[in-house]
Amino acid sequence: MVWNKEETNSRSEMQALQLGRLQATVNYLYEKNPYYRNKLDELKVSPREIRSLDDIRRLPFTTKQDIRDNYPFRLFSAPQEEIVEYHATSGTTGKPVVVGYTRQDLETWKEVMARALTGAGVTKHDVVQNIYGYGLFTGGIGIHYGAIRVGAAVIPISGGNTQRQLMLMEDFGSSVLTSTPSFLMHLHEAGEEMGIDFHKLKLRVGVLGAEPWSEAMRHKIQDKFGIKACDIYGLSEIIGPGVAFECVEKQHGLHINEDYFYPEIIDPHSCEVLAEGEVGELVFTTVANQGQPLLRFRTRDITRLTYGTCVCGRTTVVMERVSGRSDDMLIIRGVNVFPSQIESIILKREGVSPHYMVIVERKGAMDSLRVKVEVTEEFMVKAAADILKGDEFDILEDVAAVRSKKRNLQQDIKDVIGISVDIQLVPPNSIARSEGKAKRIEDRRPK
Ligand code: DLL
């Protein structure tokens, strides 16, 4: 289902809309924002010279660091009295990255979120259990705005609260779950322990994102909950959730709301713009934002773009699911590795759960990779049987079933990523669960 006719624009209609909005944005920034005015002056680009969409290449890039350096409000272009809402990313180091929205920006957000939920098949008949965190994080409130715009009922439960989540899911008849995929897996485990049969509940759709997840994880979640799971992508700097989303008809690739957020793919090293279909870093220019419009914001997310008409009727450009962030990409002995590649292998194997952690260490001059993964309860029972047969009880390591499981996983991972990793199998529930985005990498190399 399509929410708005702009989503089915012809390419020329879309480009005309984008160009008009881009020109207005560059003018607006030149007039209102000293930071961008200086940047454009330095590059000797006058707003009048932006005559085609290709001229976007003359505009400067913006990075997360640029926003931080202008903390808190120096990148805002609307006057303070026009700002009606703030959000910020937690930021592991230093100051957070701040975003400000005008009333019109909130309208944009509601619109793109309504498109995303409609794309996943959500209607006014649905009850949306919104598990994304409310607060400075954009997930909770962004989904909330969109759900109300499509007329669905929202349960603003936010993250955490496992027992209450499960209770309301049953008692309020939730039909849609909006959550990070990793937290949803945790809810499933907890519910299973309590004897909940998820297939008997009213659940039918999941709108999942905010972190990378694999196709294998989608299948697992769909089977376990009896739902259709669609990916949703976004980032605070651009608007929050709703920048791009998967349609339930295809469930393959995410439609970018490109009439608001103009995408490019660049080579992250040379910064050259890449052609359709080539994999690189996603860059967005917001062409309709007022509070804090950004030119060519470097997301660090790795993907590729494809143009065409989708089975759902949308003509908006599609981005492949994000395999990871360039800063999550590990370079181990010269080989590029994303945790999501490892996840897709783990999820296809019996006996291990989707809870894992990738640990990078330096041994001598060499970097090494250790994958810590939880075994399932069933696997523990099988391993215990081995122990009873006479093996010494030496945690999990000496048990035959464990040895062969480790060997197999090691081989499968090597086949896909091309390097050897150590596998560490750990008991169920021993890897910390996150209520929001899962932490998958622990880099212990000396800085
Ligand atoms: O995570 C916004 C959001 C909330 C998206 C709820 C979807 C659902 P930030 O906290 O600013 O915003 O984090 C943005 O998260 O650059 C990606 O690296 C990652 N990310 C977001 N969605 C996906 C996804 C929200 N579907 C950063 N797949 C982005 C992979 C994602 N990575």
Short mmCIF file of N, CA, C and O and ligand atoms in Angstrom, two decimals, residues 64 89 132 137-140 143 208-213 231-237 240-242 254 299 301 321-325 437, ligand 1:
data_model
loop_
_atom_site.label_atom_id
_atom_site.label_comp_id
_atom_site.label_asym_id
_atom_site.label_seq_id
_atom_site.Cartn_x
_atom_site.Cartn_y
_atom_site.Cartn_z
N LYS A 64 29.42 14.00 11.04
CA LYS A 64 28.95 14.03 12.43
C LYS A 64 29.84 14.97 13.26
O LYS A 64 29.36 15.70 14.11
N THR A 89 21.56 12.30 19.85
CA THR A 89 22.05 10.92 19.93
C THR A 89 22.92 10.82 21.16
O THR A 89 23.56 11.79 21.56
N TYR A 132 10.43 0.96 20.72
CA TYR A 132 11.59 1.85 20.62
C TYR A 132 11.58 2.81 21.80
O TYR A 132 10.52 3.24 22.26
N PHE A 137 16.31 9.89 22.06
CA PHE A 137 16.40 8.99 20.90
C PHE A 137 15.15 9.21 20.04
O PHE A 137 14.06 9.39 20.56
N THR A 138 15.35 9.21 18.71
CA THR A 138 14.23 9.53 17.81
C THR A 138 13.27 8.37 17.57
O THR A 138 12.18 8.57 17.05
N GLY A 139 13.69 7.14 17.95
CA GLY A 139 12.90 5.96 17.60
C GLY A 139 11.47 5.98 18.13
O GLY A 139 10.50 5.86 17.37
N GLY A 140 11.32 6.16 19.44
CA GLY A 140 9.99 6.08 20.07
C GLY A 140 9.04 7.12 19.52
O GLY A 140 7.96 6.81 19.00
N ILE A 143 8.14 6.92 15.57
CA ILE A 143 7.16 5.88 15.24
C ILE A 143 5.78 6.31 15.75
O ILE A 143 4.76 6.14 15.07
N LEU A 208 11.03 -3.12 12.03
CA LEU A 208 12.24 -3.30 12.81
C LEU A 208 13.44 -2.62 12.18
O LEU A 208 13.62 -2.66 10.96
N GLY A 209 14.26 -2.01 13.02
CA GLY A 209 15.45 -1.35 12.49
C GLY A 209 16.24 -0.70 13.60
O GLY A 209 16.22 -1.15 14.74
N ALA A 210 16.93 0.38 13.26
CA ALA A 210 17.82 1.14 14.16
C ALA A 210 19.16 0.46 14.35
O ALA A 210 20.04 0.99 15.01
N GLU A 211 19.33 -0.76 13.81
CA GLU A 211 20.61 -1.47 13.88
C GLU A 211 20.67 -2.42 12.69
O GLU A 211 19.62 -2.81 12.16
N PRO A 212 21.86 -2.81 12.28
CA PRO A 212 21.95 -3.76 11.17
C PRO A 212 21.39 -5.13 11.58
O PRO A 212 21.56 -5.53 12.73
N TRP A 213 20.70 -5.77 10.68
CA TRP A 213 20.22 -7.13 10.92
C TRP A 213 20.21 -7.86 9.60
O TRP A 213 20.19 -7.24 8.54
N ASP A 231 11.96 -3.89 7.36
CA ASP A 231 13.09 -3.09 7.82
C ASP A 231 12.71 -1.60 7.77
O ASP A 231 12.04 -1.17 6.84
N ILE A 232 13.16 -0.85 8.75
CA ILE A 232 13.00 0.61 8.72
C ILE A 232 14.34 1.24 9.06
O ILE A 232 15.02 0.77 9.97
N TYR A 233 14.69 2.28 8.29
CA TYR A 233 16.01 2.90 8.45
C TYR A 233 15.84 4.39 8.70
O TYR A 233 14.91 5.03 8.20
N GLY A 234 16.77 4.93 9.44
CA GLY A 234 16.77 6.38 9.62
C GLY A 234 17.91 6.78 10.52
O GLY A 234 18.58 5.94 11.11
N LEU A 235 18.12 8.08 10.61
CA LEU A 235 19.15 8.58 11.52
C LEU A 235 18.75 9.95 12.01
O LEU A 235 18.09 10.71 11.30
N SER A 236 19.11 10.23 13.25
CA SER A 236 18.66 11.46 13.91
C SER A 236 19.00 12.69 13.08
O SER A 236 18.17 13.59 12.95
N GLU A 237 20.21 12.76 12.55
CA GLU A 237 20.66 13.97 11.87
C GLU A 237 19.75 14.33 10.70
O GLU A 237 19.61 15.50 10.35
N GLY A 240 15.31 11.07 11.78
CA GLY A 240 14.98 9.99 12.71
C GLY A 240 14.48 8.81 11.89
O GLY A 240 14.81 8.72 10.70
N PRO A 241 13.70 7.88 12.46
CA PRO A 241 13.20 6.76 11.66
C PRO A 241 12.30 7.29 10.55
O PRO A 241 11.66 8.33 10.73
N GLY A 242 12.27 6.58 9.41
CA GLY A 242 11.38 7.00 8.33
C GLY A 242 12.13 7.56 7.13
O GLY A 242 11.52 7.94 6.14
N LEU A 254 14.98 -0.99 0.68
CA LEU A 254 14.19 0.03 1.37
C LEU A 254 13.95 1.24 0.47
O LEU A 254 14.90 1.79 -0.12
N THR A 299 26.70 9.46 6.13
CA THR A 299 26.07 8.60 7.16
C THR A 299 27.02 7.54 7.70
O THR A 299 26.79 6.99 8.75
N ASP A 301 27.04 4.71 6.60
CA ASP A 301 26.35 3.44 6.33
C ASP A 301 26.67 2.97 4.91
O ASP A 301 26.72 3.76 3.98
N ARG A 321 19.52 -3.29 2.09
CA ARG A 321 19.62 -3.22 3.56
C ARG A 321 21.07 -2.89 3.96
O ARG A 321 22.00 -3.32 3.29
N VAL A 322 21.21 -2.11 5.02
CA VAL A 322 22.54 -1.65 5.41
C VAL A 322 23.30 -2.81 6.03
O VAL A 322 22.84 -3.41 7.01
N SER A 323 24.45 -3.13 5.42
CA SER A 323 25.19 -4.29 5.93
C SER A 323 25.99 -3.90 7.17
O SER A 323 26.39 -4.74 7.96
N GLY A 324 26.22 -2.62 7.34
CA GLY A 324 26.98 -2.18 8.51
C GLY A 324 27.45 -0.76 8.29
O GLY A 324 27.26 -0.20 7.22
N ARG A 325 28.04 -0.18 9.30
CA ARG A 325 28.59 1.16 9.17
C ARG A 325 30.06 1.04 8.82
O ARG A 325 30.71 0.09 9.23
N LYS A 437 19.70 -0.63 20.89
CA LYS A 437 20.58 -1.18 19.87
C LYS A 437 21.54 -2.18 20.50
O LYS A 437 22.13 -1.90 21.54
O1 DLL B 1 18.47 4.66 14.91
C1 DLL B 1 16.72 6.05 14.02
C2 DLL B 1 15.83 4.87 13.94
C3 DLL B 1 14.97 4.59 14.97
C4 DLL B 1 15.80 4.08 12.81
C5 DLL B 1 14.09 3.52 14.89
C6 DLL B 1 14.94 3.00 12.70
C7 DLL B 1 14.09 2.74 13.73
P1 DLL B 1 20.33 7.01 15.29
O2 DLL B 1 20.27 6.59 16.71
O3 DLL B 1 20.78 8.37 14.96
O4 DLL B 1 18.89 6.90 14.65
O5 DLL B 1 21.21 5.94 14.54
C8 DLL B 1 21.39 5.99 13.15
O6 DLL B 1 21.63 3.59 13.07
O7 DLL B 1 23.28 5.63 10.67
C9 DLL B 1 22.65 3.30 10.98
O8 DLL B 1 24.02 3.07 11.20
C10 DLL B 1 21.85 2.61 12.07
N1 DLL B 1 20.56 2.14 11.54
C11 DLL B 1 19.36 2.73 11.66
N2 DLL B 1 18.40 1.97 11.06
C12 DLL B 1 19.04 0.89 10.52
C13 DLL B 1 18.63 -0.25 9.76
C14 DLL B 1 18.09 5.77 14.58
N3 DLL B 1 17.37 -0.47 9.44
C15 DLL B 1 22.23 4.83 12.68
N4 DLL B 1 19.60 -1.12 9.37
C16 DLL B 1 22.32 4.75 11.18
C17 DLL B 1 20.90 -0.93 9.69
C18 DLL B 1 20.42 1.02 10.82
N5 DLL B 1 21.33 0.11 10.42
#
